[in-house]
XYZ file of C-alpha atoms in Angstrom:
257
model
C 102.478 -44.324 181.674
C 103.271 -40.793 182.753
C 104.166 -39.820 186.305
C 103.992 -36.245 187.511
C 106.654 -35.085 189.937
C 105.774 -36.173 193.480
C 102.732 -37.941 192.118
C 101.628 -41.195 190.626
C 98.735 -41.332 188.130
C 97.005 -38.017 188.846
C 97.334 -38.435 192.580
C 99.942 -37.438 195.202
C 101.122 -40.698 196.729
C 103.436 -41.266 199.669
C 104.568 -44.612 200.980
C 105.069 -44.939 204.736
C 107.971 -47.049 205.952
C 109.457 -47.307 209.461
C 112.494 -45.144 210.039
C 115.692 -46.297 211.680
C 115.727 -45.278 215.330
C 112.970 -43.940 217.548
C 111.650 -41.225 215.255
C 108.665 -43.310 214.158
C 107.395 -43.775 210.583
C 108.498 -41.473 207.790
C 106.869 -40.567 204.468
C 108.909 -41.322 201.360
C 107.959 -39.284 198.284
C 107.634 -41.110 194.972
C 110.046 -38.686 193.299
C 112.711 -39.556 195.882
C 112.394 -43.229 194.934
C 113.085 -42.357 191.298
C 116.095 -40.236 192.170
C 117.595 -42.978 194.311
C 116.794 -46.176 192.445
C 114.799 -45.894 189.219
C 115.633 -44.482 185.763
C 113.531 -41.592 184.504
C 113.678 -38.345 182.566
C 111.652 -35.185 182.939
C 109.656 -33.082 180.491
C 108.105 -29.676 181.055
C 104.472 -29.628 179.960
C 101.706 -27.047 179.854
C 98.425 -28.283 181.323
C 95.093 -26.625 181.972
C 93.708 -26.906 185.478
C 90.225 -25.426 186.047
C 90.717 -23.132 183.070
C 94.096 -21.920 184.306
C 97.319 -22.440 182.360
C 99.887 -24.236 184.464
C 103.436 -25.395 183.768
C 104.374 -28.730 185.308
C 107.407 -30.977 185.266
C 106.407 -34.539 184.388
C 108.448 -37.648 185.094
C 108.590 -39.990 182.099
C 109.342 -43.595 182.973
C 109.667 -46.936 181.253
C 106.630 -49.184 181.520
C 108.322 -51.809 183.680
C 109.864 -49.094 185.830
C 106.359 -47.853 186.506
C 105.285 -51.413 187.333
C 108.180 -51.789 189.776
C 107.142 -48.548 191.444
C 103.551 -49.695 191.904
C 104.786 -52.984 193.361
C 107.100 -51.059 195.691
C 104.246 -48.969 197.041
C 102.466 -50.695 199.886
C 99.252 -48.679 200.162
C 96.324 -48.651 197.729
C 95.113 -45.339 199.132
C 94.680 -42.851 196.302
C 92.518 -41.849 193.394
C 90.472 -44.523 191.573
C 92.885 -44.493 188.640
C 95.834 -44.945 191.000
C 94.117 -47.906 192.660
C 93.389 -49.424 189.234
C 97.081 -49.402 188.229
C 98.135 -50.410 191.752
C 96.161 -53.678 191.498
C 96.705 -54.180 187.753
C 100.470 -54.390 188.276
C 99.956 -57.008 190.984
C 97.714 -59.064 188.703
C 100.350 -58.766 185.943
C 103.017 -60.081 188.315
C 100.782 -63.026 189.257
C 100.216 -63.869 185.569
C 103.953 -63.659 184.837
C 104.852 -65.907 187.765
C 102.277 -68.502 186.745
C 103.129 -68.182 183.021
C 99.426 -67.764 182.296
C 99.819 -65.966 178.979
C 99.749 -66.896 175.302
C 100.696 -65.194 172.013
C 98.216 -63.565 169.684
C 98.350 -61.879 166.276
C 98.051 -58.091 166.056
C 97.450 -57.083 162.401
C 99.170 -53.850 161.355
C 98.356 -53.540 157.658
C 95.966 -55.334 155.329
C 95.676 -55.768 151.566
C 92.620 -54.661 149.653
C 91.373 -58.250 149.925
C 91.471 -57.795 153.731
C 94.417 -60.173 153.965
C 97.052 -59.359 156.555
C 100.167 -57.761 155.074
C 102.102 -57.090 158.303
C 101.546 -58.168 161.888
C 103.129 -58.290 165.319
C 102.947 -60.911 168.025
C 101.586 -59.723 171.352
C 101.270 -61.715 174.559
C 97.969 -61.649 176.413
C 96.596 -63.236 179.585
C 94.902 -66.606 179.303
C 91.732 -64.914 180.484
C 89.780 -68.149 180.237
C 91.843 -69.674 183.079
C 89.750 -69.531 186.237
C 92.298 -67.731 188.423
C 93.006 -65.130 185.721
C 89.304 -64.642 184.971
C 88.620 -63.995 188.652
C 91.311 -61.313 188.827
C 90.105 -59.713 185.573
C 86.587 -59.537 186.973
C 87.961 -57.796 190.075
C 89.876 -55.260 187.963
C 86.839 -54.637 185.767
C 84.675 -54.004 188.809
C 87.313 -51.661 190.202
C 87.544 -49.717 186.939
C 83.788 -49.527 186.501
C 83.410 -47.444 189.645
C 81.839 -44.182 188.477
C 84.613 -41.976 189.873
C 87.304 -44.115 188.241
C 86.308 -43.233 184.710
C 85.527 -39.532 184.370
C 84.836 -38.597 180.753
C 87.324 -35.736 180.821
C 90.140 -37.702 182.477
C 90.188 -41.456 181.689
C 93.187 -43.412 182.977
C 93.517 -45.723 179.929
C 93.551 -44.128 176.467
C 94.637 -45.871 173.244
C 94.916 -43.878 170.019
C 92.753 -41.086 171.511
C 90.097 -43.661 172.400
C 89.278 -44.050 176.110
C 88.945 -47.624 177.308
C 86.929 -48.868 180.239
C 86.088 -52.089 182.027
C 87.528 -55.333 180.669
C 89.171 -53.781 177.551
C 91.139 -51.388 179.792
C 92.337 -54.211 182.043
C 93.283 -56.493 179.136
C 95.121 -53.709 177.308
C 97.307 -52.752 180.281
C 98.041 -56.390 181.135
C 98.828 -57.263 177.504
C 101.266 -54.355 177.191
C 103.037 -55.311 180.432
C 103.242 -59.026 179.571
C 104.382 -58.378 175.987
C 107.251 -56.223 177.193
C 108.105 -58.828 179.829
C 108.425 -61.571 177.173
C 110.540 -59.393 174.895
C 112.853 -58.420 177.733
C 113.587 -62.117 178.361
C 115.683 -62.072 175.140
C 114.761 -65.688 174.470
C 115.868 -67.310 171.237
C 116.282 -70.888 170.025
C 119.864 -72.049 170.531
C 120.206 -73.563 167.062
C 118.878 -70.385 165.442
C 120.507 -67.802 167.727
C 122.863 -66.427 165.064
C 120.327 -66.526 162.253
C 116.806 -66.740 163.722
C 113.828 -67.183 161.401
C 111.344 -64.290 161.089
C 108.772 -66.236 163.109
C 111.090 -66.378 166.136
C 111.923 -62.694 165.835
C 108.215 -61.903 165.735
C 107.423 -64.040 168.791
C 110.304 -63.120 171.069
C 111.818 -59.844 169.810
C 108.733 -57.901 168.790
C 109.798 -57.635 165.143
C 107.173 -56.865 162.532
C 106.427 -59.923 160.393
C 106.080 -58.904 156.746
C 104.256 -61.310 154.465
C 106.210 -61.421 151.231
C 105.122 -64.678 149.628
C 101.987 -66.673 148.984
C 103.092 -69.365 151.432
C 103.454 -66.810 154.243
C 99.857 -65.648 153.913
C 98.691 -68.586 156.036
C 101.097 -67.831 158.907
C 98.901 -65.416 160.935
C 95.852 -67.653 160.524
C 97.863 -70.713 161.576
C 99.133 -68.942 164.711
C 95.637 -67.815 165.673
C 94.205 -71.285 165.075
C 96.962 -73.077 166.977
C 96.657 -70.982 170.149
C 92.900 -70.544 169.766
C 92.434 -73.884 171.524
C 92.892 -72.006 174.807
C 89.699 -70.070 174.067
C 87.686 -73.290 173.995
C 87.434 -73.126 177.782
C 84.942 -70.289 177.510
C 82.800 -72.170 174.968
C 79.852 -74.274 176.108
C 80.281 -77.705 174.556
C 77.968 -80.709 174.696
C 80.056 -83.870 174.412
C 78.676 -87.303 173.527
C 80.715 -90.502 173.384
C 79.812 -93.477 171.198
C 81.699 -96.744 171.692
C 81.599 -99.344 168.937
C 83.471 -102.625 169.378
C 85.892 -103.623 166.654
C 85.212 -106.928 164.817
C 87.279 -109.799 166.097
C 89.199 -112.272 163.952
C 86.925 -114.958 162.564
C 83.718 -112.989 163.118
C 81.014 -113.126 160.447
C 80.382 -109.801 158.622
C 77.106 -108.260 159.666
C 76.918 -110.311 162.862
C 77.378 -108.482 166.203
C 80.324 -109.760 168.238
C 79.454 -111.490 171.533
């Protein structure tokens, strides 16, 4: 996420908080918040605005710093992209508090046989949970507003590819949750000094390199194990058949009483 000086996601944003004394409410600029409380660094960039070359100073912030800023702001008034990130950060906080997230496999490289050679573990929302699904639907509706997704200025871009709707919401939430899990610095106590590669992949974000035939089943096993959470979104027709067990002394072929 990139913040321009005195702005937040393409849009000048000011948060109003009551001042001490009788002077009434005061406007607090976003850049002042960074200078006082949040880590950041600046970069000078050349941008084109209506065909005119313009030099701007951009504020570069850590992802969770940006999330803290959006949670600090109390008003959703702003551009559509600002409102999208404003509510996305609140949904991310709700998911973190309720621990409604699971790991998933992100392939990085594949062999010629299409077998995974390297992968990372990412953490994504359990979007099949009813409360999470409801919030995702709200974010998707918010992002699908025509003004929120101009072709020349999308607010979510991955590898030069603009994302919209549900993919945009899931990508931002997955990135936030994945960083949250890694920042917990969790590790098994018995393996803290010499953790296995699986633990490093799950909790430290290390790349898991498949170097043996036995390891080739690891990504498939992870996907299959946590794939049970996706069954909620599958329509299943369940039938139950009860057959009594034969009792001691019963005659084979004869139904028990």
